[in-house]
mmCIF file of C-alpha atoms in Angstrom:
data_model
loop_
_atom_site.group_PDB
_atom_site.id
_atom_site.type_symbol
_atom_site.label_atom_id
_atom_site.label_comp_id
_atom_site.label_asym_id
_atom_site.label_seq_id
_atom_site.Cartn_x
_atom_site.Cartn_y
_atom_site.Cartn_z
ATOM 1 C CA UNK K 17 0.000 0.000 0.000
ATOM 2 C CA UNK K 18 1.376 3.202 -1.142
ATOM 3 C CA UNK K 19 1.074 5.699 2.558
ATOM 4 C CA UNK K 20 0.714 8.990 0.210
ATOM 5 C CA UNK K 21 -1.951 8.190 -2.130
ATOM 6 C CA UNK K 22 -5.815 7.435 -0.397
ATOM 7 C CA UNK K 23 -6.847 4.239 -0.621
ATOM 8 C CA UNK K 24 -11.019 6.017 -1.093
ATOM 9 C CA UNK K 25 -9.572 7.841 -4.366
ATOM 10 C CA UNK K 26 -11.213 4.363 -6.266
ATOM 11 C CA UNK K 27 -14.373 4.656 -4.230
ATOM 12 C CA UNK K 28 -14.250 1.553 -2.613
ATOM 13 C CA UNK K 29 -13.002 1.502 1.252
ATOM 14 C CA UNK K 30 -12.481 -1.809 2.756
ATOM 15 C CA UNK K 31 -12.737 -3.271 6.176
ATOM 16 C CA UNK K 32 -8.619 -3.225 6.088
ATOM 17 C CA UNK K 33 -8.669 0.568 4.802
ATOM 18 C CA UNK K 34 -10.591 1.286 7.572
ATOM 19 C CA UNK K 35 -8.584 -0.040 10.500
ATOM 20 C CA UNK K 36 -4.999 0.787 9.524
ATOM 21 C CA UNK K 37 -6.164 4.925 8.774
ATOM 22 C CA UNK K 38 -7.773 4.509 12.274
ATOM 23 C CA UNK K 39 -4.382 2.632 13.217
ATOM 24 C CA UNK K 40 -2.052 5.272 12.480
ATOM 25 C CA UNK K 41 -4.324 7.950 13.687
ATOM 26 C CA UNK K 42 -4.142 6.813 16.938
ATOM 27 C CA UNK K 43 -0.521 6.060 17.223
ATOM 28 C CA UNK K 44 0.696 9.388 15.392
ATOM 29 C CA UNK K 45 -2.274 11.150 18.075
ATOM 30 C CA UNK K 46 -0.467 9.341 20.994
ATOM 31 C CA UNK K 47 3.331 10.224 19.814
ATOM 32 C CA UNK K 48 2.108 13.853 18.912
ATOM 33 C CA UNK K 49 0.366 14.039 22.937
ATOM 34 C CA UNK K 50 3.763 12.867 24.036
ATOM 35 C CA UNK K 51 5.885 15.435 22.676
ATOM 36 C CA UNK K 52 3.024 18.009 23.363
ATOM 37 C CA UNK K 53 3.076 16.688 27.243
ATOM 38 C CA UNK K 54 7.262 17.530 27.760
ATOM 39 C CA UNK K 55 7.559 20.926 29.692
ATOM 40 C CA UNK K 56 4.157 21.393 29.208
ATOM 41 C CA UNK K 57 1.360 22.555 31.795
ATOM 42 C CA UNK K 58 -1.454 21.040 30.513
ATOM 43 C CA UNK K 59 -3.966 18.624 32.609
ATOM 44 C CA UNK K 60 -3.563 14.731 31.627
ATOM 45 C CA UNK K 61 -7.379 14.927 30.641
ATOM 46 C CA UNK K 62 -6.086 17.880 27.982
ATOM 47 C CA UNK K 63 -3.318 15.032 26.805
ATOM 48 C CA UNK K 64 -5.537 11.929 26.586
ATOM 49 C CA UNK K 65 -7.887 14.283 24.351
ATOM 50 C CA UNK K 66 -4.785 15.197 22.140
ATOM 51 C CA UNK K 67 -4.559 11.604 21.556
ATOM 52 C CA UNK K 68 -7.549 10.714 20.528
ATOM 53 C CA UNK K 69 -8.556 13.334 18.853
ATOM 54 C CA UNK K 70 -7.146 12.448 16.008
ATOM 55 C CA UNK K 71 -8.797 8.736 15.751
ATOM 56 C CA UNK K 72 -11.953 9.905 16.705
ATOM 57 C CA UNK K 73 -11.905 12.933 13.741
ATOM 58 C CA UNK K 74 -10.914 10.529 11.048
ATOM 59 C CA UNK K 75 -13.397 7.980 11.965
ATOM 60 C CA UNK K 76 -16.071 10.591 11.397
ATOM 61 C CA UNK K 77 -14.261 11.486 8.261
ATOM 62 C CA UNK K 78 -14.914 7.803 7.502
ATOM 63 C CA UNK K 79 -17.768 7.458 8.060
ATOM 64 C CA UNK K 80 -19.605 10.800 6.545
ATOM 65 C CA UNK K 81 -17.148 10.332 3.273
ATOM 66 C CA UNK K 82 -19.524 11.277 0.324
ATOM 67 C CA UNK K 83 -22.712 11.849 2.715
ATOM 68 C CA UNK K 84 -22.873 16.212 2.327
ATOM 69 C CA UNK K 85 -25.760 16.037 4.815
ATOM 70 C CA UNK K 86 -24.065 14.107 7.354
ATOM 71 C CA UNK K 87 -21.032 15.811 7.171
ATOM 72 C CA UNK K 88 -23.167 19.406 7.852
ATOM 73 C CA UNK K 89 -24.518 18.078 11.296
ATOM 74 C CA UNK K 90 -20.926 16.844 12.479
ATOM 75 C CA UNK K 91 -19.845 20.484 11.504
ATOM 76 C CA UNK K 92 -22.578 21.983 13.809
ATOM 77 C CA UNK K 93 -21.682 19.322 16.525
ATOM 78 C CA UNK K 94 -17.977 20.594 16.709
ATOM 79 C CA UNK K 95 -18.915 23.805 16.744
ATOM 80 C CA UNK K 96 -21.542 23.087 20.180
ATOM 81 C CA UNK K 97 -18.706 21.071 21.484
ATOM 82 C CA UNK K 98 -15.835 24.465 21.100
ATOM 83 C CA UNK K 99 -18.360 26.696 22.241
ATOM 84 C CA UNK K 100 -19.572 25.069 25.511
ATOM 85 C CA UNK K 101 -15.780 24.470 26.429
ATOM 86 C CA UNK K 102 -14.011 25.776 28.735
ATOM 87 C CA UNK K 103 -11.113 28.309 27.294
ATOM 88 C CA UNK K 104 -7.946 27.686 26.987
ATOM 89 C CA UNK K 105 -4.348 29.026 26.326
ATOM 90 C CA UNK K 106 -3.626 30.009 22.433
ATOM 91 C CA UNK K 107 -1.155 26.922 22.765
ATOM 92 C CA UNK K 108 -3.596 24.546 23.780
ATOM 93 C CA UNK K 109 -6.261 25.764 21.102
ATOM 94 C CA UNK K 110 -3.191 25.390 18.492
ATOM 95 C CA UNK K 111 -2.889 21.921 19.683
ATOM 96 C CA UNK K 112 -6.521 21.208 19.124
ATOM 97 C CA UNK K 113 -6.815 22.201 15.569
ATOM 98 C CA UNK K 114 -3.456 20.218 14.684
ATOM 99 C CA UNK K 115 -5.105 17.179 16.198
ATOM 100 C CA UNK K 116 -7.951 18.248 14.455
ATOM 101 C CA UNK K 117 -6.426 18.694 10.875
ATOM 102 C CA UNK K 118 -4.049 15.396 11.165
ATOM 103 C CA UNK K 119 -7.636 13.660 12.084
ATOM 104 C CA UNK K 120 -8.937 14.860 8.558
ATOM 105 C CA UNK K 121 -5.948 13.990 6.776
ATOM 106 C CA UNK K 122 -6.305 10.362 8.262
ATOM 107 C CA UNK K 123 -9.650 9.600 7.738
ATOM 108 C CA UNK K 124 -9.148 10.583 4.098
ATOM 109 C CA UNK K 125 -6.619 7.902 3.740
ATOM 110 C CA UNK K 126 -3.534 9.950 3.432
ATOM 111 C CA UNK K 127 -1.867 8.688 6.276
ATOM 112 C CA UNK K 128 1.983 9.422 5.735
ATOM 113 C CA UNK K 129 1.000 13.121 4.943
ATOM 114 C CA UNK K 130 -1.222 13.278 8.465
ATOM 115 C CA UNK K 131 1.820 11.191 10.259
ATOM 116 C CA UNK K 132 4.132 13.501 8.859
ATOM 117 C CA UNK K 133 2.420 16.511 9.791
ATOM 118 C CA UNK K 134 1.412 15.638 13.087
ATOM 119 C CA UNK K 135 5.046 14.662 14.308
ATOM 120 C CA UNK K 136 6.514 17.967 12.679
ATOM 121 C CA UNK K 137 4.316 19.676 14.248
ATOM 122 C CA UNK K 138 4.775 18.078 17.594
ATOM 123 C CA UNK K 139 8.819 18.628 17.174
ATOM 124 C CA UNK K 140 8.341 22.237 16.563
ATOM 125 C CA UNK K 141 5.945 22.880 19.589
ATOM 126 C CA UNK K 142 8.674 21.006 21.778
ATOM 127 C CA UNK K 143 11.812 22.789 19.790
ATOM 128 C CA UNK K 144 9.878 26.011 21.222
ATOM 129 C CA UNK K 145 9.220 25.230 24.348
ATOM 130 C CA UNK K 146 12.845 24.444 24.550
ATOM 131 C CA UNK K 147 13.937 28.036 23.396
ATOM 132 C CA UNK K 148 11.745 29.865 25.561
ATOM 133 C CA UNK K 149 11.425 32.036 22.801
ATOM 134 C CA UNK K 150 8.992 35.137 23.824
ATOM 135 C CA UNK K 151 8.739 34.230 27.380
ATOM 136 C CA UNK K 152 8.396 37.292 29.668
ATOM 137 C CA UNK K 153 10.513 36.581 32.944
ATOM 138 C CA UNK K 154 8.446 37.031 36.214
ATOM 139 C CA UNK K 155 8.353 40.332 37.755
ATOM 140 C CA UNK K 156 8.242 39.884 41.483
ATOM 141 C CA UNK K 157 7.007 43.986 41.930
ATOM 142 C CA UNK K 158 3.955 43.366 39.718
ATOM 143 C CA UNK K 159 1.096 41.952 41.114
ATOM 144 C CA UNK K 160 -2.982 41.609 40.696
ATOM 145 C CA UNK K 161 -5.009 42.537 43.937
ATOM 146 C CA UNK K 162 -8.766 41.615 43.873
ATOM 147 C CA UNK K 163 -10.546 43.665 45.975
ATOM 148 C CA UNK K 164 -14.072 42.898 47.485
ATOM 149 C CA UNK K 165 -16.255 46.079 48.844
ATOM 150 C CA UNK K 166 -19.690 46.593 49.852
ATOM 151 C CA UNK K 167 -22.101 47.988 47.219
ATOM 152 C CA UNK K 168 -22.401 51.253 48.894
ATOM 153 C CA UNK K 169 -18.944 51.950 48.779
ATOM 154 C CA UNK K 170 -17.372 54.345 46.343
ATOM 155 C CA UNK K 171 -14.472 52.199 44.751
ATOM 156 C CA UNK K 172 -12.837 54.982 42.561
ATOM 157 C CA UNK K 173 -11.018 56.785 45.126
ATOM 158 C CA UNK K 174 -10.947 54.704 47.991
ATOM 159 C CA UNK K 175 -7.937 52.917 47.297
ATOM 160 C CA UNK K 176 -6.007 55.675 46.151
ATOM 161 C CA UNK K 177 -4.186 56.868 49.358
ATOM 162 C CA UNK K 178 -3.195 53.002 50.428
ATOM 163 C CA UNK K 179 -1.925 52.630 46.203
ATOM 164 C CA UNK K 180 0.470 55.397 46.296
ATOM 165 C CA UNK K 181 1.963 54.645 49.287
ATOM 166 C CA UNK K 182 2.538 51.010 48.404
ATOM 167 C CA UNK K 183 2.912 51.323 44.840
ATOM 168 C CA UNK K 184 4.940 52.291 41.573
ATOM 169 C CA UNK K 185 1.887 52.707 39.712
ATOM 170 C CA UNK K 186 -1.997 51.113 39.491
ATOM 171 C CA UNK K 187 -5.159 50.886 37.571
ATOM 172 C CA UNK K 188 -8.100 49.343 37.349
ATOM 173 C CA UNK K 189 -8.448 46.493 35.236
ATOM 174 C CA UNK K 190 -11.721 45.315 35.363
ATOM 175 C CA UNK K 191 -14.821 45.248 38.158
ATOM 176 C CA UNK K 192 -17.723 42.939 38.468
ATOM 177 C CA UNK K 193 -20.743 42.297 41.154
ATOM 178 C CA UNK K 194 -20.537 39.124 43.173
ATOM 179 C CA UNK K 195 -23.157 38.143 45.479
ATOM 180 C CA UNK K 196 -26.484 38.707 43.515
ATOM 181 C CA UNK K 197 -24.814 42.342 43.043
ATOM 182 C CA UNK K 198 -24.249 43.401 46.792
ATOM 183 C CA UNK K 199 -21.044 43.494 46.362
ATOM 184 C CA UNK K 200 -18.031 44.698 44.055
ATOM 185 C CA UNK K 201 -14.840 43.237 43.059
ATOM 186 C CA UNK K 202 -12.238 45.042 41.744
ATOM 187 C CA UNK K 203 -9.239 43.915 40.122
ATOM 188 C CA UNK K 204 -6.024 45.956 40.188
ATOM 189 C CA UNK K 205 -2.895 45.613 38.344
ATOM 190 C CA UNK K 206 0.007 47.297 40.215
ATOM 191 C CA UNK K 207 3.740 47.487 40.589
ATOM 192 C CA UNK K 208 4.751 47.197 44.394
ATOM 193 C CA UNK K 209 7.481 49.303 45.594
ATOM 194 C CA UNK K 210 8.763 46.777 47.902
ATOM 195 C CA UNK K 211 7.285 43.396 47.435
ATOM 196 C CA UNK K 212 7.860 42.747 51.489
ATOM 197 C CA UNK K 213 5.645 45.245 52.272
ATOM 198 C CA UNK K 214 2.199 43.234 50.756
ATOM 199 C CA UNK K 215 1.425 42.091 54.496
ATOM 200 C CA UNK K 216 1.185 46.085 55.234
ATOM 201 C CA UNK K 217 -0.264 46.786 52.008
ATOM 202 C CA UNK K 218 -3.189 43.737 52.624
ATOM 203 C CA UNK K 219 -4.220 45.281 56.064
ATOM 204 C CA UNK K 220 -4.365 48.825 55.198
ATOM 205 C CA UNK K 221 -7.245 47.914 52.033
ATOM 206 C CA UNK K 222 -8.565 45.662 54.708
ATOM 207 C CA UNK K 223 -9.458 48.315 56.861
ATOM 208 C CA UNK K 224 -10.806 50.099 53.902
ATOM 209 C CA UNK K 225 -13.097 47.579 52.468
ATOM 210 C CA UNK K 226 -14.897 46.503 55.347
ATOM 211 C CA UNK K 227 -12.004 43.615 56.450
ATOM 212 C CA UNK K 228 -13.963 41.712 52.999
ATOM 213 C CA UNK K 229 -12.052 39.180 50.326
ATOM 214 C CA UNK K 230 -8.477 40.622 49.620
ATOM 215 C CA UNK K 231 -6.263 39.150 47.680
ATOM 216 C CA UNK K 232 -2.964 39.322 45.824
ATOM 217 C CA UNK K 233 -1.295 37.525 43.176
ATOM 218 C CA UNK K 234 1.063 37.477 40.494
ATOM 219 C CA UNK K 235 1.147 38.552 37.286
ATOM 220 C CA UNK K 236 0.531 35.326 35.120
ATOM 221 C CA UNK K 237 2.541 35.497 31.981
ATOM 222 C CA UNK K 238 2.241 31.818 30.965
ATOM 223 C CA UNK K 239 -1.269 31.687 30.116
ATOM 224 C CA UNK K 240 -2.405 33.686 26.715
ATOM 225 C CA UNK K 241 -5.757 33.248 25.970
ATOM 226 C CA UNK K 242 -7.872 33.765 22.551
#
């Protein structure tokens, strides 16, 4: 069997066909999850979807091949699967549609071209995570405070007094009500003058908020969402 030419292009698909595309798919999706996995963050149920992503997409291929209708409501069943899941980093949605494309590739019987592509691409996400190419070292002076306050309370000044003293510089980055709206949260990005002094800088808001939810975090750099 020649691996770059489909074995569908004569119109006939047999039983054979059939399992070694699905074959391949699943042990290119499993090598392709492995090198996806090394230095990586994401959760093992993130990985085991990596690799079968790919077996699972060409067996749809499969089985809609030549069916227009069929292939319409697997369209509109992707797209109600993307849209009621959670988001995730650009990396992660990158994975997906490689997975996603190698799947297609498979399940039209082109397997060396969807092997191919789905192990380059998995050396080049690892090459790059190797490099640390565009990573933005951690700042330990700039931080994200979420601040909780009572309705009643005027946020836009409040904080201003504590801020300067504490910090470089500050602004408001988003706020939201919590609590069936009887409450605020505010969410600050600032640059600390001293990083030891958060303790101090945590009581005086404290005292300011009504001794509600305070907290303080780092800036996270690793995490780019679409």
């Amino acid at each position: 069997m020649n691996f770059f030419e489909s074995p569908f292009n004569d119109g006939t698909i047999s039983t054979l066909d059939i399992f070694l595309c699905l074959g391949v798919a699943l042990v290119a999706g499993i090598v392709f999850s492995l090198l996806c996995c090394i230095k990586s963050k994401s959760s093992k149920s993130f990985l085991v979807t990596t690799s079968l992503l790919p077996f699972v997409v060409s067996l749809i291929i499969i089985l809609v091949n030549g069916n227009i209708g069929a292939g319409v409501a697997i369209a509109g069943a992707f797209g109600l699967v993307r849209f009621r899941s959670q988001p995730g980093s650009a990396k992660e949605i990158c994975i997906i549609f490689i997975s996603m494309a190698s799947g297609l590739a498979f399940g039209m019987g082109y397997l060396a071209y969807g092997a191919i592509f789905l192990i380059v691409c998995g050396v080049i996400l690892l090459v790059l995570e190797f490099l640390h190419l565009f990573d933005k070292k951690y700042d330990a002076k700039e931080k994200i405070i979420r601040i909780t306050i009572p309705e009643d309370l005027d946020y836009t000044e409040v904080f201003d007094e504590v801020l300067k003293k504490y910090t470089k510089s500050y602004e408001i980055l988003k706020v939201k009500t919590v609590n069936m709206g009887s409450m605020f949260k505010i969410y600050y990005h600032v640059i600390l003058k001293n990083p030891s002094e958060e303790k101090q800088l945590l009581d005086d808001i404290r005292i300011r908020n009504g001794n509600l939810e305070v907290s303080i975090e780092r800036m996270e750099f690793s995490k780019s969402e679409l």
